[in-house]
Each structure stands twice: as structure tokens, then as C-alpha cells.
Tab-separated table of C-alpha atoms in Angstrom:
chain	number	residue	atom	x	y	z
A	1	UNK	CA	-0.410	0.637	-0.126
A	2	UNK	CA	1.642	3.805	-1.250
A	3	UNK	CA	1.900	5.995	1.880
A	4	UNK	CA	0.832	9.131	1.729
A	5	UNK	CA	2.995	11.786	3.199
A	6	UNK	CA	1.020	14.663	5.793
A	7	UNK	CA	2.162	17.394	3.692
A	8	UNK	CA	-0.090	15.882	0.673
A	9	UNK	CA	-2.571	14.934	3.612
A	10	UNK	CA	-2.119	18.920	4.016
A	11	UNK	CA	-2.998	20.630	0.392
A	12	UNK	CA	-5.556	17.679	-0.371
A	13	UNK	CA	-7.717	19.846	2.750
A	14	UNK	CA	-6.616	23.138	1.600
A	15	UNK	CA	-7.682	22.310	-1.822
A	16	UNK	CA	-11.284	21.187	-0.501
A	17	UNK	CA	-11.831	24.427	1.380
A	18	UNK	CA	-11.351	25.667	-1.524
A	19	UNK	CA	-13.348	23.740	-3.653
A	20	UNK	CA	-15.992	24.318	-0.689
A	21	UNK	CA	-15.589	28.522	-0.375
A	22	UNK	CA	-14.537	29.396	-3.633
A	23	UNK	CA	-11.940	31.980	-4.736
A	24	UNK	CA	-11.330	35.277	-4.116
A	25	UNK	CA	-10.691	37.810	-6.407
A	26	UNK	CA	-11.255	41.053	-7.634
A	27	UNK	CA	-13.483	40.500	-9.508
A	28	UNK	CA	-16.148	39.351	-7.229
A	29	UNK	CA	-15.996	43.370	-5.837
A	30	UNK	CA	-18.329	46.502	-7.381
A	31	UNK	CA	-15.935	48.650	-8.524
A	32	UNK	CA	-15.364	51.585	-5.573
A	33	UNK	CA	-17.324	54.854	-4.996
A	34	UNK	CA	-15.008	57.833	-3.912
A	35	UNK	CA	-16.606	61.134	-2.386
A	36	UNK	CA	-14.934	64.400	-1.293
A	37	UNK	CA	-15.317	65.029	1.894
A	38	UNK	CA	-17.395	67.956	1.877
A	39	UNK	CA	-17.152	67.770	-1.536
A	40	UNK	CA	-17.467	70.641	-5.095
A	41	UNK	CA	-16.741	73.197	-2.397
A	42	UNK	CA	-12.936	75.391	-1.113
A	43	UNK	CA	-13.015	73.753	1.718
A	44	UNK	CA	-12.190	69.839	2.695
A	45	UNK	CA	-10.435	67.292	4.916
A	46	UNK	CA	-10.333	64.380	3.111
A	47	UNK	CA	-12.337	61.520	0.993
A	48	UNK	CA	-13.921	58.529	1.722
A	49	UNK	CA	-14.703	55.355	-0.156
A	50	UNK	CA	-17.279	52.511	-0.442
A	51	UNK	CA	-17.532	49.340	-2.319
A	52	UNK	CA	-21.195	49.187	-1.860
A	53	UNK	CA	-23.077	45.080	-1.784
A	54	UNK	CA	-26.354	48.478	-1.933
A	55	UNK	CA	-25.494	51.404	-3.255
A	56	UNK	CA	-25.971	54.069	0.019
A	57	UNK	CA	-27.898	50.760	1.895
A	58	UNK	CA	-25.448	48.342	3.119
A	59	UNK	CA	-21.556	47.968	1.565
A	60	UNK	CA	-18.963	45.462	2.039
A	61	UNK	CA	-16.447	45.986	5.464
A	62	UNK	CA	-13.147	46.744	4.683
A	63	UNK	CA	-9.900	45.665	5.971
A	64	UNK	CA	-6.618	48.200	5.477
A	65	UNK	CA	-3.331	46.027	4.559
A	66	UNK	CA	-0.879	48.882	3.250
A	67	UNK	CA	-2.434	52.035	5.069
A	68	UNK	CA	1.740	54.282	3.608
A	69	UNK	CA	0.713	52.913	0.107
A	70	UNK	CA	-2.302	55.548	-0.122
A	71	UNK	CA	-0.626	58.704	-1.384
A	72	UNK	CA	-2.865	62.339	-2.187
A	73	UNK	CA	-1.205	64.605	-4.598
A	74	UNK	CA	-1.773	68.442	-5.443
A	75	UNK	CA	-2.019	69.247	-9.202
A	76	UNK	CA	0.100	66.069	-9.557
A	77	UNK	CA	2.625	67.014	-8.476
A	78	UNK	CA	2.815	68.424	-4.800
A	79	UNK	CA	1.924	65.020	-2.233
A	80	UNK	CA	-0.481	66.420	-0.019
A	81	UNK	CA	0.322	65.475	3.840
A	82	UNK	CA	-1.932	62.582	5.284
A	83	UNK	CA	-3.198	62.552	8.699
A	84	UNK	CA	-5.109	58.929	9.486
A	85	UNK	CA	-6.337	56.726	6.482
A	86	UNK	CA	-8.575	54.632	8.981
A	87	UNK	CA	-12.177	52.422	8.829
A	88	UNK	CA	-15.829	53.825	9.977
A	89	UNK	CA	-19.113	51.932	10.464
A	90	UNK	CA	-21.485	53.031	7.792
A	91	UNK	CA	-25.471	54.416	8.780
A	92	UNK	CA	-28.008	54.867	6.261
A	93	UNK	CA	-30.036	56.288	9.312
A	94	UNK	CA	-30.743	56.045	13.170
A	95	UNK	CA	-33.021	53.192	12.234
A	96	UNK	CA	-31.230	50.963	9.985
A	97	UNK	CA	-28.237	49.087	11.413
A	98	UNK	CA	-24.491	49.414	11.543
A	99	UNK	CA	-22.275	47.654	9.018
A	100	UNK	CA	-19.193	47.465	11.125
A	101	UNK	CA	-16.511	48.543	8.840
A	102	UNK	CA	-18.218	49.634	5.622
A	103	UNK	CA	-16.101	53.073	4.967
A	104	UNK	CA	-12.942	54.170	3.719
A	105	UNK	CA	-11.191	57.182	6.077
A	106	UNK	CA	-8.267	58.798	4.159
A	107	UNK	CA	-8.331	62.216	5.927
A	108	UNK	CA	-5.894	65.017	5.147
A	109	UNK	CA	-3.792	66.490	7.764
A	110	UNK	CA	-4.013	70.133	5.839
A	111	UNK	CA	-7.638	70.789	4.110
A	112	UNK	CA	-7.054	74.766	2.891
A	113	UNK	CA	-6.679	75.269	-0.451
A	114	UNK	CA	-8.173	77.786	-3.458
A	115	UNK	CA	-10.175	76.447	-5.843
A	116	UNK	CA	-8.724	75.813	-8.886
A	117	UNK	CA	-6.731	72.469	-7.259
A	118	UNK	CA	-6.987	69.597	-8.201
A	119	UNK	CA	-6.504	66.880	-5.522
A	120	UNK	CA	-6.904	62.756	-6.542
A	121	UNK	CA	-6.667	60.030	-4.526
A	122	UNK	CA	-4.351	57.146	-5.467
A	123	UNK	CA	-4.974	53.405	-3.255
A	124	UNK	CA	-2.270	51.266	-4.751
A	125	UNK	CA	-3.368	47.400	-5.789
A	126	UNK	CA	-3.693	45.042	-2.609
A	127	UNK	CA	-3.469	47.928	-0.178
A	128	UNK	CA	-7.260	46.602	1.002
A	129	UNK	CA	-9.184	44.051	0.842
A	130	UNK	CA	-12.848	44.027	1.162
A	131	UNK	CA	-14.991	41.379	3.023
A	132	UNK	CA	-17.351	40.255	0.549
A	133	UNK	CA	-18.779	36.932	1.700
A	134	UNK	CA	-16.394	36.439	5.045
A	135	UNK	CA	-13.868	35.693	2.099
A	136	UNK	CA	-11.082	38.824	2.238
A	137	UNK	CA	-10.853	39.979	-1.296
A	138	UNK	CA	-7.983	42.275	-2.517
A	139	UNK	CA	-8.323	45.298	-4.428
A	140	UNK	CA	-7.701	46.901	-7.048
A	141	UNK	CA	-5.720	50.127	-7.784
A	142	UNK	CA	-8.220	52.704	-7.801
A	143	UNK	CA	-7.594	56.741	-8.562
A	144	UNK	CA	-9.659	59.501	-7.940
A	145	UNK	CA	-9.356	63.326	-8.994
A	146	UNK	CA	-11.511	66.019	-7.985
A	147	UNK	CA	-11.400	70.052	-8.883
A	148	UNK	CA	-11.982	72.134	-5.836
A	149	UNK	CA	-14.243	74.694	-6.962
A	150	UNK	CA	-17.482	76.641	-5.176
A	151	UNK	CA	-20.989	76.239	-6.456
A	152	UNK	CA	-22.257	78.300	-4.420
A	153	UNK	CA	-21.471	82.017	-4.500
A	154	UNK	CA	-18.634	84.360	-6.126
A	155	UNK	CA	-15.140	83.668	-6.076
A	156	UNK	CA	-12.883	85.540	-3.542
A	157	UNK	CA	-11.994	89.519	-4.795
A	158	UNK	CA	-9.116	90.729	-5.118
A	159	UNK	CA	-7.590	92.614	-1.288
A	160	UNK	CA	-8.384	96.219	-1.294
A	161	UNK	CA	-4.630	97.370	-0.656
A	162	UNK	CA	-3.386	100.610	1.348
A	163	UNK	CA	-2.348	102.642	-0.236
A	164	UNK	CA	-1.465	101.090	-2.943
A	165	UNK	CA	1.508	100.078	-4.437
A	166	UNK	CA	3.772	102.674	-6.348
A	167	UNK	CA	5.193	106.025	-4.895
A	168	UNK	CA	4.788	107.027	-1.729
A	169	UNK	CA	6.227	110.198	1.197
A	170	UNK	CA	6.270	107.880	3.717
A	171	UNK	CA	5.202	104.196	4.464
A	172	UNK	CA	3.440	104.749	7.697
A	173	UNK	CA	1.358	100.919	7.737
A	174	UNK	CA	-0.210	98.474	5.038
A	175	UNK	CA	-3.624	96.728	4.975
A	176	UNK	CA	-5.858	94.640	3.250
A	177	UNK	CA	-9.468	93.729	3.795
A	178	UNK	CA	-10.736	90.949	0.781
A	179	UNK	CA	-14.795	92.998	1.142
A	180	UNK	CA	-16.593	91.452	3.694
A	181	UNK	CA	-14.233	88.646	3.900
A	182	UNK	CA	-12.862	87.572	7.345
A	183	UNK	CA	-9.181	87.563	7.727
A	184	UNK	CA	-7.071	85.191	9.722
A	185	UNK	CA	-3.367	84.110	10.127
A	186	UNK	CA	-2.321	81.200	9.551
A	187	UNK	CA	-1.288	78.736	12.879
A	188	UNK	CA	1.433	77.005	12.442
A	189	UNK	CA	-0.631	74.353	15.790
A	190	UNK	CA	1.922	75.147	18.382
A	191	UNK	CA	0.606	78.040	18.616
A	192	UNK	CA	2.796	80.166	15.927
A	193	UNK	CA	2.031	81.900	12.483
A	194	UNK	CA	3.424	78.729	10.064
A	195	UNK	CA	4.955	81.872	7.910
A	196	UNK	CA	5.922	85.415	8.493
A	197	UNK	CA	5.455	88.513	6.273
A	198	UNK	CA	8.667	89.576	5.449
A	199	UNK	CA	10.260	93.505	4.090
A	200	UNK	CA	13.164	94.311	2.820
A	201	UNK	CA	14.908	97.138	2.265
A	202	UNK	CA	17.130	98.075	-1.377
A	203	UNK	CA	17.611	94.360	-1.229
A	204	UNK	CA	19.166	94.139	2.180
A	205	UNK	CA	17.851	91.146	4.681
A	206	UNK	CA	14.214	90.634	5.012
A	207	UNK	CA	13.126	91.719	8.147
A	208	UNK	CA	10.232	89.522	9.869
A	209	UNK	CA	6.578	92.021	10.280
A	210	UNK	CA	4.410	92.401	13.162
A	211	UNK	CA	0.474	92.475	11.926
A	212	UNK	CA	-2.085	93.511	13.381
A	213	UNK	CA	-6.445	92.931	13.086
A	214	UNK	CA	-9.232	95.511	12.584
A	215	UNK	CA	-12.240	96.110	13.436
A	216	UNK	CA	-14.804	93.429	15.231
A	217	UNK	CA	-14.461	89.956	15.654
A	218	UNK	CA	-16.453	87.444	13.267
A	219	UNK	CA	-19.085	85.682	14.846
A	220	UNK	CA	-18.695	82.908	12.710
A	221	UNK	CA	-14.853	82.406	12.358
A	222	UNK	CA	-12.646	81.920	15.520
A	223	UNK	CA	-9.825	85.102	15.479
A	224	UNK	CA	-10.743	86.983	11.990
A	225	UNK	CA	-11.283	90.025	11.324
A	226	UNK	CA	-12.498	92.772	8.486
A	227	UNK	CA	-8.623	93.724	7.787
A	228	UNK	CA	-5.309	93.231	8.612
A	229	UNK	CA	-2.754	95.964	8.726
A	230	UNK	CA	0.952	95.311	8.173
A	231	UNK	CA	3.553	97.323	10.881
A	232	UNK	CA	6.123	97.519	7.816
A	233	UNK	CA	7.755	101.170	8.554
A	234	UNK	CA	9.464	103.141	6.048
A	235	UNK	CA	10.820	107.045	6.325
A	236	UNK	CA	14.134	107.050	4.677
A	237	UNK	CA	14.330	106.940	0.688
A	238	UNK	CA	14.225	103.508	-1.014
A	239	UNK	CA	12.973	100.491	-2.222
A	240	UNK	CA	10.857	98.650	-0.332
A	241	UNK	CA	9.611	95.298	-0.911
A	242	UNK	CA	6.374	93.526	1.222
A	243	UNK	CA	6.637	89.461	0.305
A	244	UNK	CA	3.101	87.993	2.928
A	245	UNK	CA	4.006	84.124	1.224
A	246	UNK	CA	1.236	81.865	0.437
A	247	UNK	CA	-0.818	79.706	2.805
A	248	UNK	CA	0.312	82.835	5.504
A	249	UNK	CA	-3.346	84.478	4.965
A	250	UNK	CA	-6.800	82.845	5.677
A	251	UNK	CA	-9.874	84.294	4.141
A	252	UNK	CA	-13.330	83.104	5.355
A	253	UNK	CA	-16.528	83.285	4.242
A	254	UNK	CA	-19.320	83.968	6.605
A	255	UNK	CA	-21.512	83.505	3.392
A	256	UNK	CA	-21.619	78.833	3.072
A	257	UNK	CA	-18.764	78.222	6.167
A	258	UNK	CA	-15.460	77.998	3.538
A	259	UNK	CA	-12.059	79.285	4.328
A	260	UNK	CA	-9.136	79.464	1.613
A	261	UNK	CA	-5.743	80.242	1.608
A	262	UNK	CA	-4.568	83.317	-0.006
A	263	UNK	CA	-2.257	82.559	-2.783
A	264	UNK	CA	1.967	85.228	-2.488
A	265	UNK	CA	1.057	88.445	-2.213
A	266	UNK	CA	4.444	90.845	-3.162
A	267	UNK	CA	4.009	94.888	-2.019
A	268	UNK	CA	6.065	96.969	-4.179
A	269	UNK	CA	6.067	100.892	-2.053
A	270	UNK	CA	9.421	103.145	-3.543
A	271	UNK	CA	9.545	106.199	-0.883
A	272	UNK	CA	10.231	108.783	-2.430
A	273	UNK	CA	12.112	110.905	0.039
A	274	UNK	CA	13.580	111.170	4.096
A	275	UNK	CA	10.380	111.502	6.139
A	276	UNK	CA	11.816	112.415	9.970
A	277	UNK	CA	9.274	111.756	11.982
A	278	UNK	CA	8.278	114.442	14.052
A	279	UNK	CA	9.652	113.737	18.105
A	280	UNK	CA	10.061	116.431	18.837
A	281	UNK	CA	7.281	115.895	21.670
A	282	UNK	CA	8.121	112.314	22.093
A	283	UNK	CA	12.257	114.233	22.805
A	284	UNK	CA	13.570	113.079	26.608
A	285	UNK	CA	16.016	115.485	27.339
A	286	UNK	CA	17.857	115.013	30.794
A	287	UNK	CA	17.890	117.444	32.448
A	288	UNK	CA	14.847	119.090	31.340
A	289	UNK	CA	14.976	121.792	29.662
A	290	UNK	CA	14.118	123.810	32.811
A	291	UNK	CA	16.946	122.232	34.812
A	292	UNK	CA	19.624	122.182	32.585
A	293	UNK	CA	22.577	123.716	34.401
A	294	UNK	CA	25.392	122.517	35.479
A	295	UNK	CA	29.132	122.734	37.524
A	296	UNK	CA	31.757	123.200	34.784
A	297	UNK	CA	33.543	119.964	34.422
A	298	UNK	CA	30.844	117.871	34.816
A	299	UNK	CA	27.792	118.651	32.734
A	300	UNK	CA	26.889	115.078	30.642
A	301	UNK	CA	23.157	115.496	28.421
A	302	UNK	CA	21.002	112.719	27.883
A	303	UNK	CA	19.410	112.529	24.791
A	304	UNK	CA	16.813	109.667	24.393
A	305	UNK	CA	13.160	109.157	22.450
A	306	UNK	CA	10.381	107.902	24.335
A	307	UNK	CA	8.926	103.612	22.642
A	308	UNK	CA	12.048	103.788	20.951
A	309	UNK	CA	14.295	101.679	22.338
A	310	UNK	CA	17.268	101.378	20.017
A	311	UNK	CA	18.856	104.784	18.913
A	312	UNK	CA	21.525	104.807	16.179
A	313	UNK	CA	23.998	106.783	13.839
A	314	UNK	CA	21.726	106.795	10.016
A	315	UNK	CA	24.614	105.755	7.850
A	316	UNK	CA	23.326	107.843	5.700
A	317	UNK	CA	23.379	111.611	7.609
A	318	UNK	CA	24.706	114.516	7.010
A	319	UNK	CA	25.166	117.269	9.576
A	320	UNK	CA	26.853	116.305	12.663
A	321	UNK	CA	25.183	117.789	15.927
A	322	UNK	CA	26.791	121.003	16.887
A	323	UNK	CA	26.958	123.239	19.773
A	324	UNK	CA	27.485	125.995	20.023
A	325	UNK	CA	29.468	128.990	22.516
A	326	UNK	CA	26.549	131.160	22.856
A	327	UNK	CA	27.647	133.780	25.792
A	328	UNK	CA	27.156	137.422	25.287
A	329	UNK	CA	24.257	135.996	21.655
A	330	UNK	CA	27.895	135.264	19.723
A	331	UNK	CA	25.598	132.501	18.460
A	332	UNK	CA	27.745	132.963	14.527
A	333	UNK	CA	30.933	133.805	16.557
A	334	UNK	CA	30.857	131.466	19.699
A	335	UNK	CA	33.187	128.174	19.664
A	336	UNK	CA	31.487	125.441	17.640
A	337	UNK	CA	32.155	122.194	18.692
A	338	UNK	CA	31.583	118.786	17.798
A	339	UNK	CA	30.024	117.295	21.106
A	340	UNK	CA	31.413	113.364	21.923
A	341	UNK	CA	28.407	110.887	21.844
A	342	UNK	CA	27.749	107.741	23.603
A	343	UNK	CA	25.031	105.756	23.531
A	344	UNK	CA	23.686	103.326	26.635
A	345	UNK	CA	20.762	101.176	26.650
A	346	UNK	CA	18.475	103.700	23.861
A	347	UNK	CA	20.454	106.662	25.244
A	348	UNK	CA	22.494	109.306	23.569
A	349	UNK	CA	25.448	111.174	26.608
A	350	UNK	CA	26.875	114.255	25.288
A	351	UNK	CA	29.971	114.989	27.368
A	352	UNK	CA	30.930	118.384	27.741
A	353	UNK	CA	32.683	117.960	30.759
A	354	UNK	CA	35.360	119.766	29.409
A	355	UNK	CA	33.424	123.004	28.737
A	356	UNK	CA	34.149	126.482	30.158
A	357	UNK	CA	31.627	128.069	31.863
A	358	UNK	CA	29.203	129.752	29.338
A	359	UNK	CA	25.780	129.021	27.709
A	360	UNK	CA	25.589	126.768	24.950
A	361	UNK	CA	22.953	125.429	22.051
A	362	UNK	CA	22.745	121.430	21.357
A	363	UNK	CA	21.777	121.368	17.628
A	364	UNK	CA	20.974	117.585	16.742
A	365	UNK	CA	19.890	118.189	12.898
A	366	UNK	CA	17.326	116.308	11.303
A	367	UNK	CA	17.896	112.421	10.181
A	368	UNK	CA	21.095	112.300	12.202
A	369	UNK	CA	20.031	109.288	14.639
A	370	UNK	CA	18.002	106.236	12.788
A	371	UNK	CA	14.849	105.137	15.995
A	372	UNK	CA	14.651	101.848	14.209
A	373	UNK	CA	15.912	100.952	11.128
A	374	UNK	CA	13.773	102.859	8.902
A	375	UNK	CA	13.618	105.875	11.821
A	376	UNK	CA	15.383	109.065	11.541
A	377	UNK	CA	14.646	111.412	14.105
A	378	UNK	CA	13.170	115.431	13.251
A	379	UNK	CA	15.857	118.567	14.027
A	380	UNK	CA	15.967	119.596	18.122
A	381	UNK	CA	17.985	121.923	20.014
A	382	UNK	CA	19.042	122.082	23.914
A	383	UNK	CA	20.152	125.315	25.630
A	384	UNK	CA	22.236	124.831	28.691
A	385	UNK	CA	24.157	126.175	31.222
A	386	UNK	CA	28.030	125.868	33.083
A	387	UNK	CA	28.910	127.655	35.864
A	388	UNK	CA	32.619	127.995	37.272
A	389	UNK	CA	33.030	125.999	40.261
A	390	UNK	CA	33.559	127.863	44.230
A	391	UNK	CA	35.899	127.537	45.907
A	392	UNK	CA	35.131	124.737	48.109
A	393	UNK	CA	34.036	122.754	45.089
A	394	UNK	CA	30.241	123.584	45.271
A	395	UNK	CA	29.159	124.897	42.592
A	396	UNK	CA	29.363	129.055	43.040
A	397	UNK	CA	25.555	129.636	43.202
A	398	UNK	CA	25.754	128.085	46.482
A	399	UNK	CA	23.607	125.459	46.237
A	400	UNK	CA	24.546	122.606	48.182
A	401	UNK	CA	22.148	120.252	46.194
A	402	UNK	CA	25.082	119.669	43.636
A	403	UNK	CA	28.408	119.942	46.431
A	404	UNK	CA	30.690	116.565	47.354
A	405	UNK	CA	31.296	117.868	50.974
A	406	UNK	CA	28.451	114.988	51.655
A	407	UNK	CA	25.679	116.622	54.199
A	408	UNK	CA	23.246	115.072	54.938
A	409	UNK	CA	20.670	117.896	54.053
A	410	UNK	CA	21.337	117.814	50.479
A	411	UNK	CA	19.896	113.993	50.324
A	412	UNK	CA	17.200	115.509	52.849
A	413	UNK	CA	16.240	117.975	50.127
A	414	UNK	CA	15.720	116.288	47.572
A	415	UNK	CA	12.967	114.222	49.533
A	416	UNK	CA	10.963	117.376	51.381
A	417	UNK	CA	7.782	117.360	49.363
A	418	UNK	CA	7.589	113.931	50.634
A	419	UNK	CA	7.947	112.612	46.633
A	420	UNK	CA	10.004	109.609	45.210
A	421	UNK	CA	12.890	110.227	42.857
A	422	UNK	CA	14.097	108.706	39.753
A	423	UNK	CA	18.357	108.048	40.178
A	424	UNK	CA	21.041	108.658	37.679
A	425	UNK	CA	24.395	107.319	37.313
A	426	UNK	CA	26.574	109.908	35.542
A	427	UNK	CA	26.542	107.209	32.877
A	428	UNK	CA	22.556	108.250	32.466
A	429	UNK	CA	21.874	104.211	33.419
A	430	UNK	CA	18.651	104.673	35.900
A	431	UNK	CA	19.391	102.853	38.294
A	432	UNK	CA	15.965	103.419	41.056
A	433	UNK	CA	12.774	104.902	40.257
A	434	UNK	CA	9.439	105.964	42.639
A	435	UNK	CA	13.630	105.884	45.612
A	436	UNK	CA	13.164	107.600	48.294
A	437	UNK	CA	15.743	108.725	50.738
A	438	UNK	CA	17.135	105.144	52.569
A	439	UNK	CA	16.672	103.745	48.728
A	440	UNK	CA	19.031	107.017	47.832
A	441	UNK	CA	21.874	106.125	50.750
A	442	UNK	CA	21.198	102.206	50.387
A	443	UNK	CA	22.219	102.317	47.206
A	444	UNK	CA	26.376	103.039	48.816
A	445	UNK	CA	28.507	105.612	48.083
A	446	UNK	CA	29.848	107.372	45.328
A	447	UNK	CA	27.788	110.449	43.389
A	448	UNK	CA	24.800	109.936	41.639
A	449	UNK	CA	22.138	112.222	39.495
A	450	UNK	CA	18.102	113.161	41.236
A	451	UNK	CA	16.331	115.515	39.951
A	452	UNK	CA	19.164	117.197	37.452
A	453	UNK	CA	21.250	117.620	40.229
A	454	UNK	CA	24.391	115.599	41.668
A	455	UNK	CA	23.633	113.937	44.883
A	456	UNK	CA	26.793	112.723	47.171
A	457	UNK	CA	26.292	109.422	49.040
A	458	UNK	CA	29.055	108.976	51.248
């Protein structure tokens, strides 16, 4: 009797099972139905796929075999990130039963795109199994394309830009709006912006710009406002180019609830002349103009501007600051000196310690300083007096507020009105604010500038 091997028995068993179940092939599958969610609008978040047993009533269940092989492209070349691929139960309504994992969902990670973009979903053969009569049937290749369009309203209008690109006397911000479509910056998912808005000056390095929203927030779209202002400042003559990259801004339709993203926007402006900002009202002189009196050998004038923490010399400046000895009215014929300047924490320090007693005028020419990268100063002047030292080393007027004899009466007299004071070092650095006598003495031994006067603490 011929022996039958164990391997042969197993092969016969598998053949018998196959004869009972029948062969599973793609020919048993209906054509897949693919839809974009939602379809035919300018905002969607992915695709759904069904293999219908009874159309729109009962689908075949789907098993995912290889989710990483499923791809979505935009305009044939650009890969669109997929957030997840999964199956969900399908149910016609509350009165019909669930049909297991009857719907394949392909959810996109980035789901805001412009009208006219064409998207293609590709599911390779064998990426899925469709369960037909308890048989796992591998899918054939699925490829589905559609073009985003808006069937419910007119296309998004072009932005209204103010001021319009072109020539300007001064660039002091740019506002954009979309005729009733509220706007928002596109987030990066981590609390920041997805892309930066930048500006270049005369082809130099791009600088990031801040933005502010204008108007009342939309009731339908969180953090969307009627318009947005780009904080672009240009007061030096030259070429300014503002770049708003694509996908930097979102435009929302309150009519149909869809969201659009902008394409690249490039704005070019030419500032035709230097336009200094009139900051005379914001100039901070120390000492103040009405207290500008110094002792010979110890005179420092400090200049700063409110809300401008950075000050530097304008590389394109022409005239330099000049100081005139105006004693006896000799404005034109008096001594003219270019003062020695240092910069400290947004302040300009003018050192006149070598000047002789007399009355002086310090002239600051327009455009000599840059208060930020694109803002230049207006012209300004400052009058002050230098008095001779007395024999005891103090002021010749007998005022002991400037004496360096260490008499505590000088300190106490400063606080006679009960108000706190601001204390500076001789270099113009603010040390204390709203200080009392104890706080001043707590600084230790030294000479300090208090209320425009020098005070010695021993």
C-alpha cells in the first residue's frame, strides 16, 4: 500500500477548503465609490471610499492592509500630508443597522486649499481587503481626482490694499481687506504663525514684520477680523518690498462657511524722500530743558525718545550734531564744537565736561539718528548753562544739592516734598525709580544724578 505524506494530506485539505469557499478575486468586487468631504467646495478634509453591496444602503466591510501606500497629490506633483487612514461604521440613518467597518476614511493633515486645485487619491492594488461573502478580496488600483470649486457663491475678491503699491512720501503701515471676508493668520499648530511676512529695504536682508487685526471679530470664525494691518515702517528714501507668502493668510466666507488661503502677495513701494518722524514732543532730555544747569567739569546731557529703545547713527546722515558757545549772544561767532557722544541702552550721552563756563546751544540735525531701522529723527535743539566751580568745590551759587561734601542735608532736601525720585548714574543709566532717601543711601557711596542735580552719598 502506497504511503501518503503529511504534506500531501495538508495540500488536499487546503484544496477541499478552496473548493467549498470558491476563489476570491477582484472580479467579485463592485466598483468603489469615492467622495471628497465635503465635495465641490473650497474647503475639505479628506476622502471616503465605499464598496457598495446595496448602493447607499449597505457597504462591504473594508480591511486596511497597507495604509502607507495610499497617497494624495495636489496638481499632480505636490504630495499632500495624510493625517490618518482608518475605517468607520456606516449607517444610513438611526433606524438602520450599522455595517461594521464599511467606509474607508483618508483624512488630510492640511485641508485648506484654493479654488482650482486638483487633488488625486491613489490606492494601490492590494492596499485593502474587501470582505465579500466572508472572503478577503484584495482591491484593484483606485485613482480618483477632483477639482475644488465653489458652486454656492462668487469667487473670493482681490484684496483691497491701502496704500496701493507705488510711490509714497512715507510708508507707515499697510492694510489689507477682502470686501467682507474676515481674515486671519495661518497658525503652525503650536501657537505661532505658519509663515512670516517680511520686508526688504533696497534689496537687503528680509526683516520679519508684525501684524495687527482691525475691526470686530467674526461671529462664525474664531480670530478672524475684517482687515489686517502689516506694521511696515519706511521713512528713509528707497525701495521697500513686502512679501506675504502663500498659505500665510486665511480668508473666510460667512455665507457658506468655507475657508480659503491666499496665494503669494508681493507689494512694492518706493519712498521718494527722507521723511523724519516729528518726535519733538517725544524727546526726553536729561536734565529737562528748564533745569539745564551744570557745574564746570561735570556736564553730561542725555537724549532719548519715548517708545524707541534703540538709537544709532544714521549711516546716510549728512551734518553732525554741533554745540555753539552762545555767551553774550555770539551765536555765529562763538565756539562751535562737535560733541563727544556715547550710546547706552537707547540713550545718547553728550559729554561737555571739558567745556568752560558759559551758555550753550546743542543742535541735533534732522536725520542724524536712526530710531529704528527705518525711522529718522526730526531736528531739535537744547540750551544749557555751565557755571564755574566755587572755592569749596561746589557750585558758585551756594546750592549744596550739587556739593560733594557729603552733607546729609543735601539728600534730605530732595525728599522734602515727600515724593519719590528717579536716580541715574553719571553715565545716564537709570538705577532707581520712585525712590526714597533710604533707597538712595542703599546704593552705597558715590555720586548720583537726582532731579537734574548731582548728589553725593557717603
